[in-house]
Protein backbone atom coordinates (compact mmCIF):
# COMPACT_ATOMS: atom_id res chain seq x y z
CA UNK A 1 0.00 0.00 0.00
CA UNK A 2 2.81 2.40 0.95
CA UNK A 3 4.70 1.60 -2.26
CA UNK A 4 1.59 2.50 -4.27
CA UNK A 5 1.32 5.81 -2.40
CA UNK A 6 5.01 6.55 -3.05
CA UNK A 7 4.50 5.81 -6.75
CA UNK A 8 1.47 8.09 -6.81
CA UNK A 9 3.44 10.90 -5.13
CA UNK A 10 6.40 10.39 -7.49
CA UNK A 11 4.13 10.45 -10.56
CA UNK A 12 2.32 13.54 -9.30
CA UNK A 13 5.62 15.35 -9.86
CA UNK A 14 5.73 14.24 -13.51
CA UNK A 15 4.38 16.96 -15.77
CA UNK A 16 3.29 14.80 -18.71
CA UNK A 17 3.19 11.13 -19.61
CA UNK A 18 3.13 9.47 -23.05
CA UNK A 19 0.40 6.89 -23.65
CA UNK A 20 -0.08 4.35 -26.44
CA UNK A 21 -3.77 3.55 -26.47
CA UNK A 22 -5.67 0.99 -28.49
CA UNK A 23 -9.41 0.95 -29.10
CA UNK A 24 -11.09 -1.50 -31.49
CA UNK A 25 -8.69 -1.58 -34.46
CA UNK A 26 -7.10 1.84 -33.81
CA UNK A 27 -3.87 2.75 -32.02
CA UNK A 28 -3.11 6.30 -30.85
CA UNK A 29 -0.06 7.86 -29.20
CA UNK A 30 -0.61 10.98 -27.11
CA UNK A 31 0.62 12.90 -24.09
CA UNK A 32 -1.46 13.65 -21.03
CA UNK A 33 -0.28 16.84 -19.29
CA UNK A 34 -2.03 16.40 -15.91
CA UNK A 35 -1.67 12.88 -14.66
CA UNK A 36 -5.10 11.87 -13.35
CA UNK A 37 -7.86 9.52 -14.48
CA UNK A 38 -10.30 12.26 -15.44
CA UNK A 39 -7.76 13.82 -17.82
CA UNK A 40 -6.75 10.42 -19.23
CA UNK A 41 -10.40 9.46 -19.84
CA UNK A 42 -11.06 12.80 -21.54
CA UNK A 43 -7.97 12.35 -23.72
CA UNK A 44 -9.09 8.85 -24.76
CA UNK A 45 -12.59 10.08 -25.59
CA UNK A 46 -11.14 12.94 -27.67
CA UNK A 47 -8.46 10.85 -29.46
CA UNK A 48 -10.81 8.04 -30.46
CA UNK A 49 -13.78 10.38 -31.09
CA UNK A 50 -15.88 8.39 -28.64
CA UNK A 51 -19.31 9.57 -27.63
CA UNK A 52 -20.28 11.12 -30.97
CA UNK A 53 -23.27 8.81 -31.38
CA UNK A 54 -24.47 9.15 -27.79
CA UNK A 55 -23.18 10.81 -24.63
CA UNK A 56 -20.85 8.71 -22.49
CA UNK A 57 -20.69 8.55 -18.74
CA UNK A 58 -17.23 8.30 -17.16
CA UNK A 59 -18.02 4.69 -16.20
CA UNK A 60 -18.68 3.84 -19.85
CA UNK A 61 -14.99 4.27 -20.74
CA UNK A 62 -12.93 1.35 -19.45
CA UNK A 63 -9.15 1.77 -19.40
CA UNK A 64 -6.80 -1.14 -18.77
CA UNK A 65 -3.05 -1.71 -18.77
CA UNK A 66 -0.92 -4.86 -18.94
CA UNK A 67 0.91 -5.56 -15.72
CA UNK A 68 4.29 -7.24 -15.34
CA UNK A 69 2.59 -10.67 -15.40
CA UNK A 70 0.84 -9.93 -18.70
CA UNK A 71 -2.64 -9.53 -17.19
CA UNK A 72 -4.99 -6.74 -18.27
CA UNK A 73 -5.69 -4.66 -15.17
CA UNK A 74 -8.46 -2.07 -14.87
CA UNK A 75 -7.52 1.52 -14.06
CA UNK A 76 -10.18 3.52 -12.30
CA UNK A 77 -8.32 5.58 -9.75
CA UNK A 78 -5.38 7.97 -9.80
CA UNK A 79 -3.43 5.50 -7.65
CA UNK A 80 -3.97 2.69 -10.20
CA UNK A 81 -2.89 5.08 -12.93
CA UNK A 82 0.28 5.88 -10.97
CA UNK A 83 1.05 2.15 -10.68
CA UNK A 84 0.68 1.74 -14.47
CA UNK A 85 2.94 4.74 -15.14
CA UNK A 86 5.52 3.44 -12.69
CA UNK A 87 5.52 -0.02 -14.32
CA UNK A 88 6.06 1.54 -17.75
CA UNK A 89 9.15 3.40 -16.57
CA UNK A 90 10.46 5.63 -19.35
CA UNK A 91 8.43 3.79 -22.03
CA UNK A 92 4.98 4.93 -23.12
CA UNK A 93 2.18 3.56 -20.96
CA UNK A 94 0.29 1.04 -23.09
CA UNK A 95 -3.45 1.01 -22.43
CA UNK A 96 -6.55 -0.59 -23.88
CA UNK A 97 -9.75 1.45 -24.11
CA UNK A 98 -13.20 -0.12 -24.37
CA UNK A 99 -16.60 1.52 -24.33
CA UNK A 100 -19.77 0.22 -22.76
CA UNK A 101 -22.63 1.96 -24.56
CA UNK A 102 -25.74 3.05 -22.71
CA UNK A 103 -28.49 0.43 -22.24
CA UNK A 104 -30.39 -0.33 -25.43
CA UNK A 105 -27.37 0.06 -27.68
CA UNK A 106 -25.07 -2.76 -28.77
CA UNK A 107 -21.68 -3.42 -27.21
CA UNK A 108 -18.32 -4.05 -28.84
CA UNK A 109 -18.14 -7.62 -27.50
CA UNK A 110 -21.05 -8.80 -29.62
CA UNK A 111 -19.45 -7.31 -32.72
CA UNK A 112 -22.12 -4.63 -33.01
CA UNK A 113 -21.36 -1.07 -34.01
CA UNK A 114 -22.07 1.65 -31.49
CA UNK A 115 -25.57 2.98 -31.97
CA UNK A 116 -26.70 0.14 -34.22
CA UNK A 117 -30.45 -0.36 -34.26
CA UNK A 118 -31.31 -3.22 -31.92
CA UNK A 119 -34.26 -4.35 -34.05
CA UNK A 120 -32.01 -4.64 -37.09
CA UNK A 121 -29.50 -6.60 -35.02
CA UNK A 122 -32.24 -8.94 -33.80
CA UNK A 123 -33.39 -9.54 -37.38
CA UNK A 124 -29.80 -10.22 -38.52
CA UNK A 125 -29.36 -12.66 -35.66
CA UNK A 126 -32.59 -14.47 -36.57
CA UNK A 127 -31.50 -14.65 -40.22
CA UNK A 128 -28.12 -16.12 -39.24
CA UNK A 129 -29.93 -18.66 -37.05
CA UNK A 130 -32.28 -19.64 -39.91
CA UNK A 131 -29.30 -19.94 -42.25
CA UNK A 132 -27.44 -22.21 -39.80
CA UNK A 133 -30.55 -24.35 -39.30
CA UNK A 134 -30.97 -24.68 -43.09
CA UNK A 135 -27.32 -25.69 -43.48
CA UNK A 136 -27.71 -28.24 -40.70
CA UNK A 137 -30.87 -29.66 -42.32
CA UNK A 138 -29.11 -29.93 -45.70
CA UNK A 139 -26.14 -31.71 -44.14
CA UNK A 140 -28.47 -34.16 -42.39
CA UNK A 141 -30.30 -34.83 -45.67
CA UNK A 142 -26.99 -35.41 -47.49
CA UNK A 143 -25.85 -37.75 -44.75
CA UNK A 144 -29.13 -39.69 -44.91
CA UNK A 145 -28.83 -39.91 -48.72
CA UNK A 146 -25.29 -41.27 -48.41
CA UNK A 147 -26.54 -43.85 -45.90
CA UNK A 148 -29.35 -44.90 -48.27
CA UNK A 149 -26.94 -45.15 -51.22
CA UNK A 150 -24.51 -47.20 -49.15
CA UNK A 151 -27.30 -49.54 -48.01
CA UNK A 152 -28.57 -49.88 -51.58
CA UNK A 153 -25.05 -50.83 -52.73
CA UNK A 154 -24.82 -53.41 -49.94
CA UNK A 155 -28.22 -54.81 -50.85
CA UNK A 156 -27.26 -55.02 -54.55
CA UNK A 157 -23.99 -56.76 -53.68
CA UNK A 158 -25.83 -59.20 -51.42
CA UNK A 159 -28.38 -59.92 -54.15
CA UNK A 160 -25.64 -60.45 -56.72
CA UNK A 161 -23.75 -62.79 -54.35
CA UNK A 162 -26.91 -64.81 -53.73
CA UNK A 163 -27.54 -65.01 -57.47
CA UNK A 164 -24.00 -66.25 -58.11
CA UNK A 165 -24.32 -68.86 -55.35
CA UNK A 166 -27.63 -70.03 -56.78
CA UNK A 167 -26.13 -70.28 -60.28
CA UNK A 168 -23.19 -72.26 -58.90
CA UNK A 169 -25.51 -74.65 -57.05
CA UNK A 170 -27.64 -75.14 -60.17
CA UNK A 171 -24.54 -75.78 -62.28
CA UNK A 172 -23.31 -78.35 -59.75
CA UNK A 173 -26.71 -80.06 -59.65
CA UNK A 174 -27.09 -80.41 -63.41
CA UNK A 175 -25.57 -83.75 -64.57
CA UNK A 176 -22.92 -83.42 -67.19
CA UNK A 177 -23.60 -85.31 -70.43
CA UNK A 178 -21.65 -88.57 -70.98
XYZ file of C-alpha atoms in Angstrom:
178
model
C 0.000 0.000 0.000
C 2.812 2.396 0.950
C 4.695 1.597 -2.255
C 1.595 2.498 -4.272
C 1.325 5.808 -2.402
C 5.007 6.555 -3.050
C 4.501 5.808 -6.752
C 1.470 8.093 -6.814
C 3.437 10.896 -5.131
C 6.401 10.392 -7.494
C 4.126 10.450 -10.558
C 2.324 13.542 -9.304
C 5.623 15.353 -9.858
C 5.735 14.235 -13.511
C 4.378 16.959 -15.771
C 3.292 14.799 -18.707
C 3.188 11.125 -19.613
C 3.131 9.474 -23.054
C 0.404 6.893 -23.653
C -0.082 4.351 -26.439
C -3.765 3.555 -26.468
C -5.674 0.991 -28.493
C -9.415 0.945 -29.096
C -11.092 -1.498 -31.495
C -8.686 -1.577 -34.459
C -7.104 1.844 -33.805
C -3.869 2.749 -32.019
C -3.106 6.302 -30.855
C -0.063 7.857 -29.195
C -0.608 10.975 -27.109
C 0.620 12.903 -24.093
C -1.458 13.653 -21.028
C -0.285 16.838 -19.293
C -2.034 16.402 -15.915
C -1.667 12.878 -14.657
C -5.102 11.875 -13.353
C -7.856 9.518 -14.480
C -10.296 12.264 -15.437
C -7.761 13.817 -17.820
C -6.752 10.418 -19.227
C -10.403 9.460 -19.837
C -11.061 12.797 -21.538
C -7.966 12.355 -23.718
C -9.090 8.852 -24.762
C -12.585 10.085 -25.595
C -11.142 12.935 -27.673
C -8.460 10.848 -29.461
C -10.809 8.042 -30.465
C -13.779 10.380 -31.090
C -15.884 8.390 -28.641
C -19.312 9.572 -27.632
C -20.276 11.117 -30.971
C -23.269 8.811 -31.382
C -24.474 9.150 -27.793
C -23.183 10.806 -24.629
C -20.850 8.713 -22.490
C -20.691 8.554 -18.744
C -17.231 8.298 -17.157
C -18.023 4.686 -16.204
C -18.684 3.838 -19.846
C -14.993 4.266 -20.739
C -12.927 1.351 -19.448
C -9.154 1.769 -19.395
C -6.802 -1.142 -18.775
C -3.053 -1.707 -18.769
C -0.921 -4.856 -18.941
C 0.906 -5.560 -15.722
C 4.290 -7.240 -15.342
C 2.586 -10.669 -15.402
C 0.838 -9.934 -18.699
C -2.641 -9.530 -17.189
C -4.995 -6.741 -18.270
C -5.686 -4.657 -15.167
C -8.457 -2.074 -14.874
C -7.518 1.525 -14.063
C -10.182 3.519 -12.299
C -8.318 5.583 -9.748
C -5.379 7.968 -9.795
C -3.433 5.496 -7.645
C -3.972 2.686 -10.201
C -2.888 5.077 -12.932
C 0.279 5.879 -10.967
C 1.049 2.155 -10.685
C 0.683 1.740 -14.473
C 2.936 4.741 -15.142
C 5.517 3.443 -12.690
C 5.517 -0.020 -14.319
C 6.065 1.538 -17.754
C 9.154 3.404 -16.571
C 10.457 5.633 -19.349
C 8.428 3.789 -22.026
C 4.978 4.930 -23.118
C 2.175 3.564 -20.961
C 0.290 1.044 -23.085
C -3.454 1.013 -22.427
C -6.550 -0.588 -23.883
C -9.748 1.450 -24.106
C -13.196 -0.118 -24.370
C -16.600 1.522 -24.325
C -19.767 0.222 -22.762
C -22.631 1.965 -24.562
C -25.740 3.050 -22.706
C -28.490 0.427 -22.244
C -30.387 -0.326 -25.435
C -27.373 0.059 -27.680
C -25.075 -2.761 -28.768
C -21.681 -3.415 -27.207
C -18.320 -4.046 -28.840
C -18.137 -7.617 -27.496
C -21.048 -8.800 -29.624
C -19.451 -7.312 -32.717
C -22.121 -4.633 -33.010
C -21.361 -1.074 -34.013
C -22.070 1.648 -31.490
C -25.575 2.985 -31.969
C -26.699 0.145 -34.220
C -30.454 -0.355 -34.260
C -31.306 -3.221 -31.921
C -34.256 -4.348 -34.048
C -32.012 -4.643 -37.093
C -29.496 -6.595 -35.024
C -32.240 -8.936 -33.797
C -33.388 -9.540 -37.379
C -29.803 -10.221 -38.517
C -29.361 -12.661 -35.663
C -32.591 -14.474 -36.566
C -31.500 -14.647 -40.215
C -28.122 -16.116 -39.240
C -29.927 -18.659 -37.049
C -32.280 -19.636 -39.907
C -29.302 -19.935 -42.252
C -27.443 -22.205 -39.805
C -30.551 -24.348 -39.300
C -30.968 -24.677 -43.085
C -27.316 -25.692 -43.481
C -27.709 -28.243 -40.695
C -30.873 -29.660 -42.317
C -29.111 -29.927 -45.703
C -26.141 -31.710 -44.136
C -28.473 -34.164 -42.386
C -30.297 -34.834 -45.674
C -26.993 -35.405 -47.488
C -25.851 -37.748 -44.747
C -29.129 -39.689 -44.909
C -28.833 -39.907 -48.717
C -25.288 -41.274 -48.413
C -26.538 -43.854 -45.896
C -29.355 -44.901 -48.272
C -26.941 -45.152 -51.219
C -24.514 -47.204 -49.145
C -27.305 -49.535 -48.012
C -28.573 -49.885 -51.585
C -25.052 -50.825 -52.731
C -24.815 -53.414 -49.941
C -28.220 -54.814 -50.855
C -27.265 -55.019 -54.553
C -23.986 -56.757 -53.677
C -25.827 -59.203 -51.424
C -28.376 -59.921 -54.151
C -25.636 -60.449 -56.722
C -23.753 -62.788 -54.351
C -26.908 -64.812 -53.727
C -27.543 -65.009 -57.469
C -23.995 -66.254 -58.115
C -24.318 -68.863 -55.349
C -27.635 -70.030 -56.780
C -26.125 -70.284 -60.276
C -23.192 -72.260 -58.898
C -25.514 -74.645 -57.052
C -27.637 -75.138 -60.170
C -24.536 -75.780 -62.278
C -23.313 -78.349 -59.751
C -26.709 -80.063 -59.646
C -27.087 -80.408 -63.411
C -25.574 -83.754 -64.572
C -22.918 -83.425 -67.192
C -23.603 -85.313 -70.430
C -21.653 -88.571 -70.980
